[in-house]
Short mmCIF file of C-alpha atoms in Angstrom, two decimals:
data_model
loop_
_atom_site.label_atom_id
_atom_site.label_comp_id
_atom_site.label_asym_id
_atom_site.label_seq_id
_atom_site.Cartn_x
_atom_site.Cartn_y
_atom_site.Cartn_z
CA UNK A 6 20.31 -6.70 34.87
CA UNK A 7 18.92 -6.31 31.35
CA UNK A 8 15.67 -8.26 31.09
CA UNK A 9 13.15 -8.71 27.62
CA UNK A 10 9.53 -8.96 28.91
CA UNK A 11 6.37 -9.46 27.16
CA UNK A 12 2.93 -8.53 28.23
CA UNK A 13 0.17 -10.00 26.15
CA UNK A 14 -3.57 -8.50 26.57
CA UNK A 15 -6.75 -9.84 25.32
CA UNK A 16 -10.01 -9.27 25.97
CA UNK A 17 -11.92 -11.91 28.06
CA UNK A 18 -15.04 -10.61 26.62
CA UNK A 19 -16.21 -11.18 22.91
CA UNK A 20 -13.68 -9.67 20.46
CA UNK A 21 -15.80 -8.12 17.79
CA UNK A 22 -13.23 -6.39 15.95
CA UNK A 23 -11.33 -9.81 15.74
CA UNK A 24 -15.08 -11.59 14.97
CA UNK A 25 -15.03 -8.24 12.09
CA UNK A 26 -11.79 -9.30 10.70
CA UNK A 27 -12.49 -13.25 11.11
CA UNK A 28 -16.30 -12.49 8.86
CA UNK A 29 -14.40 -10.33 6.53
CA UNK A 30 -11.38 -12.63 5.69
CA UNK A 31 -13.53 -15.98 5.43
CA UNK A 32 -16.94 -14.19 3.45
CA UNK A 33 -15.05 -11.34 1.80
CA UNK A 34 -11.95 -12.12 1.29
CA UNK A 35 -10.76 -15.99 -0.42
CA UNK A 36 -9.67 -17.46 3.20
CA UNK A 37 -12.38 -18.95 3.68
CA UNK A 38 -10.96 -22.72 3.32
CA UNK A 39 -7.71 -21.32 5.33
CA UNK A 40 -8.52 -19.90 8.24
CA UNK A 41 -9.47 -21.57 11.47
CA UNK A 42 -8.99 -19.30 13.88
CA UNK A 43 -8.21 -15.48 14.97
CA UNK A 44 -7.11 -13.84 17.97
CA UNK A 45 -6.33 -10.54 18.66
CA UNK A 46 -3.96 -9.44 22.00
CA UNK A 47 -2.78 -5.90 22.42
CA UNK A 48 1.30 -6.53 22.96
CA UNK A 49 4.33 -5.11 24.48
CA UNK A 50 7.87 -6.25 23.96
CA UNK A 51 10.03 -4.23 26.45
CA UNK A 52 13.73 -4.46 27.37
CA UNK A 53 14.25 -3.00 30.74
CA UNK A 54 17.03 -3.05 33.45
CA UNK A 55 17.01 -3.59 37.02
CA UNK A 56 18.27 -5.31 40.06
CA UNK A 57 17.46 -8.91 38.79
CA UNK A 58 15.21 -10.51 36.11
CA UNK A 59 12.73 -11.11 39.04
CA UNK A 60 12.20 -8.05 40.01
CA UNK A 61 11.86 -6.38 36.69
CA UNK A 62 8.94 -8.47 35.55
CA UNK A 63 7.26 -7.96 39.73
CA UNK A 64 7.60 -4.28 39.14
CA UNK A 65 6.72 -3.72 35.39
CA UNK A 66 3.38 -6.07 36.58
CA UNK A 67 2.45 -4.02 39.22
CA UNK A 68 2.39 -0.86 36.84
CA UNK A 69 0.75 -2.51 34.25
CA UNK A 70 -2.09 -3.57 36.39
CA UNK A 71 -2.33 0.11 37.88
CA UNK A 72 -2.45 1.50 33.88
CA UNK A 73 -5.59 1.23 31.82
CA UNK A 74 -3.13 2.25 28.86
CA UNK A 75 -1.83 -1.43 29.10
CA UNK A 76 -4.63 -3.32 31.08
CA UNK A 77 -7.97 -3.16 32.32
CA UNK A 78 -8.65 -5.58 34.45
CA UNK A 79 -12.43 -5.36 34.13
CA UNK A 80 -12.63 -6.90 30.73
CA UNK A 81 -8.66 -7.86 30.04
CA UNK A 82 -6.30 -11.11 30.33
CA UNK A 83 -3.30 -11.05 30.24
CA UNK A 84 -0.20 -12.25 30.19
CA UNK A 85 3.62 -10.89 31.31
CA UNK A 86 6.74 -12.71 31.00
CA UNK A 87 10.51 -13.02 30.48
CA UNK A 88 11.21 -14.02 27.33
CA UNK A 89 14.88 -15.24 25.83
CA UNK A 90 15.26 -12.37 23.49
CA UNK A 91 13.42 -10.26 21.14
CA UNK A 92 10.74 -12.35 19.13
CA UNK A 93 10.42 -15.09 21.05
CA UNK A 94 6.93 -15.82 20.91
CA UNK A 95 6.07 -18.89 22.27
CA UNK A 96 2.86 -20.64 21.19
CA UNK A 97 2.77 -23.54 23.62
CA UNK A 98 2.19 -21.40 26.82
CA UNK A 99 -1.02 -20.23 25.09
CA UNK A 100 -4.13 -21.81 26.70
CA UNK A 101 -6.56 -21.51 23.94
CA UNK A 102 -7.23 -22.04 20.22
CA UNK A 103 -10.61 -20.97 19.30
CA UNK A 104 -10.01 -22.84 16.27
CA UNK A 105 -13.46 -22.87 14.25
CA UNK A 106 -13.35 -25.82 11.74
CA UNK A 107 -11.21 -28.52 11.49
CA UNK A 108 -10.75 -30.52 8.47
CA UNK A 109 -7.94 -31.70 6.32
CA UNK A 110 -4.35 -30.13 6.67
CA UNK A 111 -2.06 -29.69 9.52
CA UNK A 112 -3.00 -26.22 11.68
CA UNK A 113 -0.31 -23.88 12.41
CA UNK A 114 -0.40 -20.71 14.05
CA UNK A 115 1.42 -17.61 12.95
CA UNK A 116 1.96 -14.93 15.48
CA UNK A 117 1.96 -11.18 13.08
CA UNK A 118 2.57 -8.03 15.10
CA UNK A 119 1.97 -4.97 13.65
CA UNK A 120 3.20 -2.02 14.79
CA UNK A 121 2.81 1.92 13.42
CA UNK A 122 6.39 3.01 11.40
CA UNK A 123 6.20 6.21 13.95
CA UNK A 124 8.20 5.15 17.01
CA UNK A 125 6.53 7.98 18.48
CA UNK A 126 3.44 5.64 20.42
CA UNK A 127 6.13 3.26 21.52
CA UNK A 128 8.12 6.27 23.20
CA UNK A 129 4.89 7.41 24.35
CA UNK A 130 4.62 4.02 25.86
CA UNK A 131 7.54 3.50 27.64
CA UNK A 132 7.51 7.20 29.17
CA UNK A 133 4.16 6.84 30.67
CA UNK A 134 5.06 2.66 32.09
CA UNK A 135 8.63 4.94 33.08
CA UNK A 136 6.76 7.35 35.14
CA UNK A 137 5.37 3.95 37.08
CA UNK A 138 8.51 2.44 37.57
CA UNK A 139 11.29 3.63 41.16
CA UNK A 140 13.72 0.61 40.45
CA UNK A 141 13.39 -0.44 37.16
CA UNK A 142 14.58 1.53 33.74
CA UNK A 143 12.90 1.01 29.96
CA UNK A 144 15.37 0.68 27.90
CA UNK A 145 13.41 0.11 24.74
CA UNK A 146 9.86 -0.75 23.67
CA UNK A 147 7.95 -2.08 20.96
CA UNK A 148 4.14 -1.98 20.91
CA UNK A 149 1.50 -3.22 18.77
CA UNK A 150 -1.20 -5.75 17.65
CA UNK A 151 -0.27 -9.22 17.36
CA UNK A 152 -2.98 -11.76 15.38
CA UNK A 153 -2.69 -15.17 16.03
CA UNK A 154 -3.55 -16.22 12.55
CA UNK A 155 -4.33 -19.88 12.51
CA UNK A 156 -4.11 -21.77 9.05
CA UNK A 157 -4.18 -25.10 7.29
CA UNK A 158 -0.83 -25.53 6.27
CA UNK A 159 1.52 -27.82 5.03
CA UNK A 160 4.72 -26.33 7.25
CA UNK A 161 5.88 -22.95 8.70
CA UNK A 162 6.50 -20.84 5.32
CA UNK A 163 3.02 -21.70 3.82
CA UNK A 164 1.70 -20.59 7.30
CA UNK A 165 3.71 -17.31 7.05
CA UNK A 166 3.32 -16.58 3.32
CA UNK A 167 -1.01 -17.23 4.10
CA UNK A 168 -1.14 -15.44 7.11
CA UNK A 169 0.60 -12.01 5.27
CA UNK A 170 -1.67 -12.19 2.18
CA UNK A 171 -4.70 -12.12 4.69
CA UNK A 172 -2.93 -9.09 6.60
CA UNK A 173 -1.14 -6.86 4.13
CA UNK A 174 -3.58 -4.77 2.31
CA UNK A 175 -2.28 -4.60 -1.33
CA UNK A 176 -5.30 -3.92 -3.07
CA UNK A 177 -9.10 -3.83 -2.81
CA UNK A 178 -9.47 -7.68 -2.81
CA UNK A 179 -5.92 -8.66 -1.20
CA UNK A 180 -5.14 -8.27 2.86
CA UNK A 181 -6.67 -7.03 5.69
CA UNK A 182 -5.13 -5.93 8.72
CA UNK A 183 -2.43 -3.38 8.01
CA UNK A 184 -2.08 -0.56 5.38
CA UNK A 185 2.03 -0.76 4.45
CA UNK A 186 1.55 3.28 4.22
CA UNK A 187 2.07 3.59 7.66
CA UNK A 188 2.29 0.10 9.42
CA UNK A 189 4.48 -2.53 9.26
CA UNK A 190 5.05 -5.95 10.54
CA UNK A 191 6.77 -8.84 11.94
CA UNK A 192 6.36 -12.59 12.61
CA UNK A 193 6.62 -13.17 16.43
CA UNK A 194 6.42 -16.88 16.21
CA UNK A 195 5.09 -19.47 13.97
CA UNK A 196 4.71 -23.41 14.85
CA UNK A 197 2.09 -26.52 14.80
CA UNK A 198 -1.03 -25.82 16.79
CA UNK A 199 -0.51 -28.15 20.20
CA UNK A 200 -4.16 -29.46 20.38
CA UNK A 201 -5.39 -30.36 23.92
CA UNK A 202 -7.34 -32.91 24.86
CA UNK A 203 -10.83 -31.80 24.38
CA UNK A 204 -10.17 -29.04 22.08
CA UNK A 205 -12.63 -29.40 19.13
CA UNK B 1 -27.47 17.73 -2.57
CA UNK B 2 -31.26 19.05 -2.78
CA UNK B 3 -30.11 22.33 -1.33
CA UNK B 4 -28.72 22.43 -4.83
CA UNK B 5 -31.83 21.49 -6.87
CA UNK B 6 -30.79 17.73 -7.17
CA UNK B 7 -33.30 14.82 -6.61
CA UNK B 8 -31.32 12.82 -3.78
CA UNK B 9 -32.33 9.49 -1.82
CA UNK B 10 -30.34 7.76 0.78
CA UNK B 11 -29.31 4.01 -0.20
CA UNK B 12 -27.82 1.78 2.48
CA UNK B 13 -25.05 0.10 2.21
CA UNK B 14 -26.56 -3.42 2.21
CA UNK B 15 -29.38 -2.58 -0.56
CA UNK B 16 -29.63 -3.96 -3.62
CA UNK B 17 -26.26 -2.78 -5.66
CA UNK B 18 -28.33 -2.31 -8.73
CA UNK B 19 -30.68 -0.15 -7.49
CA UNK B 20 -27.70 2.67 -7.92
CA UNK B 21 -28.03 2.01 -12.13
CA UNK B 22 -28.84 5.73 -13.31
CA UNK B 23 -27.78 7.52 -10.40
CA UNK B 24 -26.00 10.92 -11.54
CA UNK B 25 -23.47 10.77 -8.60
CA UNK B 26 -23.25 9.14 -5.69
CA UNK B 27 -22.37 10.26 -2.06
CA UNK B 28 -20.55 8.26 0.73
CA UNK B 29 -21.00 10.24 3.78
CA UNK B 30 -18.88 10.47 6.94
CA UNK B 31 -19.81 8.02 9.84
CA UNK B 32 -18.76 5.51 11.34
CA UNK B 33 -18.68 2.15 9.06
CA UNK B 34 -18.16 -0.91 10.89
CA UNK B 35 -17.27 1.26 14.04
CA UNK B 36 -13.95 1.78 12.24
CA UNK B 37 -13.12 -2.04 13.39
CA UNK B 38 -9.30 -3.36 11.80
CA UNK B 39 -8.58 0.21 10.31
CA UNK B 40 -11.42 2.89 9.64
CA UNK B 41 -13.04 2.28 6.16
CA UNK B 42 -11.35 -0.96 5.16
CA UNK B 43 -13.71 -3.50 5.87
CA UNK B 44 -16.57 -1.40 4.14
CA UNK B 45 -13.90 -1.53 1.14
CA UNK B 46 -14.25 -4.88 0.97
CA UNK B 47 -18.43 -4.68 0.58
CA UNK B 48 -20.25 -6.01 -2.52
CA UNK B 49 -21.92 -2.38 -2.97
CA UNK B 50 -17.85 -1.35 -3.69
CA UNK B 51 -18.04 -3.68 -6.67
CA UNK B 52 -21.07 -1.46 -8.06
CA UNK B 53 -19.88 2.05 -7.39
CA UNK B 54 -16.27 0.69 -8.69
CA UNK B 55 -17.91 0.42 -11.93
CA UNK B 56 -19.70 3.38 -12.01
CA UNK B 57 -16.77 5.64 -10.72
CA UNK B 58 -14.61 3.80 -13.49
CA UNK B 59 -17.84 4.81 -15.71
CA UNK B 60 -17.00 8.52 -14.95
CA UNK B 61 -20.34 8.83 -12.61
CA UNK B 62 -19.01 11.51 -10.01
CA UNK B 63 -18.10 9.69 -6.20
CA UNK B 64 -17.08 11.77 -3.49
CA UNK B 65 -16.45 10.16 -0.04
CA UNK B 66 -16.73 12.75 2.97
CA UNK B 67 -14.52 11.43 5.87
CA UNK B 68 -15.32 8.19 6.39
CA UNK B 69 -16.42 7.87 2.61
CA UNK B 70 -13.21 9.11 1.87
CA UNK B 71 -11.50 6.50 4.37
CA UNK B 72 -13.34 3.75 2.38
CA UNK B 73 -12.13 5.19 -1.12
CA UNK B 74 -8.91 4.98 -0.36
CA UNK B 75 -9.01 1.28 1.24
CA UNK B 76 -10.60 0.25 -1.93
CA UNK B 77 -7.97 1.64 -4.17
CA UNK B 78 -10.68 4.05 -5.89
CA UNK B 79 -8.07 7.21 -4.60
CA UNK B 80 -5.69 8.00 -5.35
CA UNK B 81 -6.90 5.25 -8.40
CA UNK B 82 -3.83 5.48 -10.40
CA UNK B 83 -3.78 2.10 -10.24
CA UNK B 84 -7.12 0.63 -10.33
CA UNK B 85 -8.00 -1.13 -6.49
CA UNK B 86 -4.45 -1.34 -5.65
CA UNK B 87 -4.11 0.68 -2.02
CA UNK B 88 -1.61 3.48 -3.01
CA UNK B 89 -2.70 5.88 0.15
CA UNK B 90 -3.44 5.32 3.65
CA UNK B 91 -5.59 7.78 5.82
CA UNK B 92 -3.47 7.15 8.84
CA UNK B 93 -4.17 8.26 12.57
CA UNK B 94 -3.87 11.86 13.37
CA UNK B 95 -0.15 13.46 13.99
CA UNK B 96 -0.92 16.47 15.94
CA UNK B 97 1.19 18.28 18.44
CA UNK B 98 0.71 18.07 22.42
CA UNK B 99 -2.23 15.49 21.55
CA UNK B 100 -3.49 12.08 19.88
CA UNK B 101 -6.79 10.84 18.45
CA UNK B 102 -9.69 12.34 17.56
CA UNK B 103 -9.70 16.21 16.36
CA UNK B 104 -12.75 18.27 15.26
CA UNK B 105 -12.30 21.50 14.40
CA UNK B 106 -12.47 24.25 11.60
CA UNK B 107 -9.94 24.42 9.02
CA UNK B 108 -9.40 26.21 6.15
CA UNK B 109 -8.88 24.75 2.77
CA UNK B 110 -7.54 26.08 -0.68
CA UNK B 111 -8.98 24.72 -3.57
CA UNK B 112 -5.65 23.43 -5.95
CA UNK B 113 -5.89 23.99 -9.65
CA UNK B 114 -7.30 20.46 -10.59
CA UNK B 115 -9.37 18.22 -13.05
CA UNK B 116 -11.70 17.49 -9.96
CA UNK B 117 -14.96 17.73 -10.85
CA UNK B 118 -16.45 18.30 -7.04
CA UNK B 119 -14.37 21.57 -7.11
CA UNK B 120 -15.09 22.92 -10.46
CA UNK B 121 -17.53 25.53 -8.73
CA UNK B 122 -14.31 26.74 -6.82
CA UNK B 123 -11.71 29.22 -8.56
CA UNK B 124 -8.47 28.44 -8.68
CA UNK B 125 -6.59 29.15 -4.99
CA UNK B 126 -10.14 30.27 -3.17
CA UNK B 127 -10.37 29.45 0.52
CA UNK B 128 -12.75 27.65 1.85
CA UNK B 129 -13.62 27.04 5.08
CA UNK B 130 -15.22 23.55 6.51
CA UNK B 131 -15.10 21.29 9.49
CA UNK B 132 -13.11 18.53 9.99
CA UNK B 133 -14.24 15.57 12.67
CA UNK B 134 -12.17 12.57 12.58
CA UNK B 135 -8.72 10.37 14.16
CA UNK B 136 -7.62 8.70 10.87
CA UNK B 137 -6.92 11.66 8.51
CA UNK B 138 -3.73 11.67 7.67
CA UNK B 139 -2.91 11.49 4.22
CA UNK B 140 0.14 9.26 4.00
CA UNK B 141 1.99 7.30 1.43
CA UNK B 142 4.90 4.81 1.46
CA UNK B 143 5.80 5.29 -2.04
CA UNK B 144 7.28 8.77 -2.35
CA UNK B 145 6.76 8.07 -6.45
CA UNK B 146 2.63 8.29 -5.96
CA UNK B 147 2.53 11.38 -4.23
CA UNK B 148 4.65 12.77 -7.15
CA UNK B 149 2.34 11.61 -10.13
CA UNK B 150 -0.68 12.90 -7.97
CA UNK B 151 1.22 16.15 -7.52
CA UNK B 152 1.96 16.16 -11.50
CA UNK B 153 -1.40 14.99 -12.64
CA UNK B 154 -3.03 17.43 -10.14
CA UNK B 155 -5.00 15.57 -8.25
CA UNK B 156 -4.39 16.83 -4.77
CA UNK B 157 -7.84 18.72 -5.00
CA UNK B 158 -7.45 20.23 -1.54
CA UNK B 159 -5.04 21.27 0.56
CA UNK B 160 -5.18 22.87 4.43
CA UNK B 161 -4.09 25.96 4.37
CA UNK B 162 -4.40 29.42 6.64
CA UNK B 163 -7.27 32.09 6.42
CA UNK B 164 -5.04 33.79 3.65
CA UNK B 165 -3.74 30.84 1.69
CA UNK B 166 -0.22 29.69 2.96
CA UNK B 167 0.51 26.29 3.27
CA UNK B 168 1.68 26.25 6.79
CA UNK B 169 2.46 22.08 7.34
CA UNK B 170 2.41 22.99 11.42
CA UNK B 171 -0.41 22.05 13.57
CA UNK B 172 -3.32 23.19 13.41
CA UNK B 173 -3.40 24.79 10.50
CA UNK B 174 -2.19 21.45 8.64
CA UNK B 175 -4.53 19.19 11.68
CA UNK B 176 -3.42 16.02 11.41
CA UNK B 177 0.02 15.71 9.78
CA UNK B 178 -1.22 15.10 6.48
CA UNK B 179 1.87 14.79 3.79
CA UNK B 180 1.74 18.24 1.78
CA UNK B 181 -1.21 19.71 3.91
CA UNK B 182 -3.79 17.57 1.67
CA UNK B 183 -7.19 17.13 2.33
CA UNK B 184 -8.56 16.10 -0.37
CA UNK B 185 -7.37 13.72 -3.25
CA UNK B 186 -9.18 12.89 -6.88
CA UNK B 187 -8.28 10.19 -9.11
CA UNK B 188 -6.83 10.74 -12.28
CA UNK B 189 -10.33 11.58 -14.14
CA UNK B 190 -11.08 13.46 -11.65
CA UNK B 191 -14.61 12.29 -11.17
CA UNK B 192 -13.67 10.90 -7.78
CA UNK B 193 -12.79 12.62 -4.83
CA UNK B 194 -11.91 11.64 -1.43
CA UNK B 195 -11.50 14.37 1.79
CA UNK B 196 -11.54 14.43 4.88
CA UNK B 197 -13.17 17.74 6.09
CA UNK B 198 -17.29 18.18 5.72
CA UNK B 199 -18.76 20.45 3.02
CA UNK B 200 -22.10 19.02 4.46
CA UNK B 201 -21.61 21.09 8.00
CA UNK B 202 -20.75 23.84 6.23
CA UNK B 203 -23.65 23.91 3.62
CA UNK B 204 -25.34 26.84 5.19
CA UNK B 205 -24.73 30.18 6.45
CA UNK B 206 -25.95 29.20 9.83
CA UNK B 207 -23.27 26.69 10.17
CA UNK B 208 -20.20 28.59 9.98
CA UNK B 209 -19.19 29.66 13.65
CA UNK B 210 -19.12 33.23 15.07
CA UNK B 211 -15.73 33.66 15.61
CA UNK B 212 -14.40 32.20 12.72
CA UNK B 213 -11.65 34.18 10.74
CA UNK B 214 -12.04 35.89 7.49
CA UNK B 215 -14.38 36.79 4.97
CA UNK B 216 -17.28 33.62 5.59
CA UNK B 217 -17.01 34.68 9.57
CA UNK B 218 -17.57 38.22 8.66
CA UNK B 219 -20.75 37.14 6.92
CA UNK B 220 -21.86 35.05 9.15
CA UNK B 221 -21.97 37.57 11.68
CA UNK B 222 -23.38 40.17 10.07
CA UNK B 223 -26.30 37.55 9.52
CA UNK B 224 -26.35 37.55 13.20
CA UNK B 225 -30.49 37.56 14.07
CA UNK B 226 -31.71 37.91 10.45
CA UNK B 227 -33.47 34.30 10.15
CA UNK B 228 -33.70 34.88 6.33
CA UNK B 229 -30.20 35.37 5.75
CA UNK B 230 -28.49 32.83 8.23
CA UNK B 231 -30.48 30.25 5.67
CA UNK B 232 -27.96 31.57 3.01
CA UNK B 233 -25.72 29.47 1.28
CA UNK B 234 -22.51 27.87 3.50
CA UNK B 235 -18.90 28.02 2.06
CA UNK B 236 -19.27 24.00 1.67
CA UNK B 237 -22.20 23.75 -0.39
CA UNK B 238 -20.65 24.94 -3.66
CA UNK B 239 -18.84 21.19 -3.53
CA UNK B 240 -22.20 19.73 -4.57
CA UNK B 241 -23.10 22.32 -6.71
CA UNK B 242 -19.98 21.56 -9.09
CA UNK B 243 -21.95 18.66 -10.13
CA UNK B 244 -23.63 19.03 -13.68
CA UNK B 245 -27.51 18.15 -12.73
CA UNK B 246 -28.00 14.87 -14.61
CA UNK B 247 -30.86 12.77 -14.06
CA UNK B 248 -31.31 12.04 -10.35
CA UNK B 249 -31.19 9.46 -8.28
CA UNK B 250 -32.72 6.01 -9.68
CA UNK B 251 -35.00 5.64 -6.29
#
C-alpha cells in the first residue's frame, strides 16, 4: 500500500539559527511589526509502499530513530505521520506557538519549505532511510527546511505574500531565508493560529 | 596587506561605520560570520557596516571579500553588482563527486583577462596557485542572462583551472561545481572582487606545500631549509599588491 508520511524535527534545545533569523528579520529587516513568531523543523515528505499504512509509518520510525541523518534523539523532537497527500501540513496538531508579541491583527501561520533545486540530497536521503528499511520501499522523497512563519494578517494570502518577502532574498534589504539561485520553495500549509488556553 | 608596504588595521564588524572614511581599500576576510546561521554570509549582508562599505565600493574604494567576505558580497548584491544590492549570484553548497560539505584543498587558478583591479598585478592567463577552505562555494546563478553579461563585461576575474591552464569543469580541479570553473567574480568597475580561495595562505613562500605541482612547488622546494628564502614572497600575495598604495587605513 502506497502511504505519504511526514517526519517533522526540531530541536528541543534553543534554536539559535531560528533566534538569528527571528533578530535579523524584526531589527534588520522591516518585519518588525509582522512577525510574532519563528520556528524552524528539519522535514521529510516521503511516499513509500508497504504491507499497510500501519506498518509503513512503524518501520520508517524505527529507522529514523536509529539515523542521526534524520533524528537525534539527544537534542531532537519530532514528529512522524500519515498525511492525506502531498502538502498537507496541518497546523492544529502542532503543540506550540512561541508567539512573541501579541497585539492588533489576527495571527496566522504559514508553513514555507525550502528545499535545494538539486534532487540529488533528497535521493541521497531516501537511499540511506532505503538501506534501513526490509519491508517497506521509498518511492519518492522530498527534504528540506520548513519555517513556521507566524504573522499579523488579515487572511491566508496576506500571510503567504508576508511570509515570502521575509524568505526570498531579492536584494540586500528584501528576504531572508533562501537564495532563488539554488533553492526554492513551497507553502506546506497556511491557517489561523489555534491559541490555547494559557498561551500568551 | 603590510607584507606589501600598506598601513593596515583590523576593524570589527560592529565598530563605528565611520571610522572606515579614508580607508584606501578595505578587506573582508574569510571566517565564519554568524557561524554561517540561515545561509553563510547573508545575515552579515544585512549589517549596518554593509551600508558604509556599500558606499565606498560604489565610491570606487577597492573591496575584496576572501571566502566568507566573498559569501557576504554576494548576499548583499555588491557581486556580481550589475544591479546595485539586488542578489544576482548565490555561493551555493559544494557539488563535488563521491563527497558533500566542507572541502579544503589547493587549487589552481588562472587569472581571466579583466578590469579587476585585485588582479592587475597578474598577466593575462598566469596560474596561480592558493587554498581553498570552505562548503558554500559554488558559484551559481538562476538567471542564465547574468552569467552572460559577467562573461561579456569580463568580470569573472578567476577561474579554477589545472597546473597548465585548462579549464577542466570535473572535480577537483573545478572543487565545488562552480558554473564555468569561477572563483572569483568583480563587479562591473571592477574595484570589487569576491573569491572563494585564500591569497592570504598563500602570501608566503613558506606556505605553499611540498608536493604541490608546477613551477611555485618547484620553488618552494628548492627553498627547502634556507630560512631566508622560505620568507619569500607566496603566489597569493601579488592580489594585495595590485592595489595602488593610497593613503592607509583611517585608524
Amino acid at each position: 500500500m502506497k502511504t505519504v508520511v511526514e517526519l517533522w524535527v526540531r530541536l528541543k534545545v534553543v534554536d539559535l539559527v531560528a533566534g538569528t533569523a527571528w533578530m535579523t528579520l524584526t531589527e534588520k529587516l522591516d518585519f518588525g511589526d509582522s512577525l510574532r513568531g519563528l520556528v524552524r523543523y528539519s522535514y521529510w515528505r516521503m511516499e513509500a509502499e508497504g504491507a499497510s499504512a500501519g506498518a509503513v509509518v512503524d518501520a520508517i520510525d524505527r529507522a529514523v530513530r536509529l539515523d542521526s541523518a534524520f533524528t537525534n534523539q539527544n537534542k531532537h523532537l519530532y514528529r512522524l505521520r500519515e498525511t492525506g497527500g502531498a502538502g498537507a501540513g496541518d497546523l492544529a496538531v502542532e503543540e506550540d506557538y512561541p508567539v512573541r508579541a501579541t497585539g492588533g491583527g489576527e495571527l496566522r501561520a504559514v508553513d514555507l519549505l525550502v528545499r535545494e533545486k538539486r534532487p540529488e540530497s533528497e535521493a541521497a536521503y531516501a537511499a540511506r532511510l532505503g538501506e534501513r528499511l526490509e519491508d517497506v520501499r521509498i518511492l519518492s522523497m522530498t527534504a528540506g527546511e520548513v519555517w513556521r512563519i507566524i504573522v499579523s494578517a488579515a487572511d491566508d494570502a496576506a500571510a503567504v505574500g508576508l511570509a515570502e518577502r521575509m524568505a526570498v532574498t531579492r536584494s540586500r534589504r528584501e528576504g531572508l531565508l533562501l537564495n532563488p539561485h539554488y533553492q526554492r520553495h513551497e507553502i506546506v500549509a497556511v491557517g489561523p493560529v489555534v491559541r490555547k488556553e494559557g498561551d500568551r | 596587506m603590510r607584507a606589501v608596504g600598506r598601513k593596515a588595521a583590523l576593524f570589527r564588524w560592529n565598530d563605528d561605520p565611520s571610522l572606515l572614511a579614508g580607508a584606501a581599500a578595505i578587506v573582508l576576510p574569510g571566517g565564519f560570520s554568524y557561524q554561517d546561521r540561515i545561509r553563510a554570509g547573508v545575515v552579515a549582508a544585512k549589517d549596518r557596516v554593509m551600508d558604509t562599505i556599500g558606499e565606498l565600493a560604489s565610491a570606487g574604494i577597492p573591496v575584496l571579500g576572501i571566502c566568507n567576505g566573498a559569501q557576504v558580497l554576494v548576499e548583499s548584491g555588491f557581486i556580481p553588482g550589475i544591479h546595485w544590492e539586488r542578489v544576482d549570484l548565490a555561493l551555493a553548497p559544494n557539488v563535488m563527486a563521491d563527497r558533500a560539505g566542507y572541502y579544503c584543498a589547493w587549487t589552481h587558478l588562472r587569472a581571466e583577462k579583466s578590469a579587476c583591479l585585485w588582479t592587475g598585478a597578474f598577466a593575462p592567463e598566469e596560474i596561480v596557485p592558493v587554498p581553498i577552505a570552505h562548503a558554500e562555494g559554488r558559484f551559481v546563478a538562476d538567471d542564465a542572462a547574468i552569467l552572460e553579461e559577467m562573461e561579456r563585461a569580463g568580470q569573472v576575474a578567476l577561474r579554477y583551472c589545472t597546473v597548465r591552464g585548462e579549464i577542466d569543469p570535473s572535480f577537483p580541479v573545478n572543487p565545488n561545481g562552480s558554473v564555468g570553473n569561477i572563483a572569483g567574480v568583480c563587479n562591473p568597475a571592477g574595484n570589487v572582487l569576491a573569491m572563494m580561495p585564500h591569497p592570504e595562505r598563500a602570501s608566503w613562500l613558506r606556505q605553499v606545500p611540498e608536493d604541490l605541482d608546477g613551477p611555485w612547488g618547484r620553488r618552494r622546494r628548492a627553498a627547502a631549509g634556507e630560512a631566508t628564502r622560505m620568507e619569500e614572497e607566496g603566489p597569493g600575495r601579488r592580489f594585495f599588491a595590485s592595489i595602488p598604495a593610497g593613503k592607509g587605513g583611517s585608524r
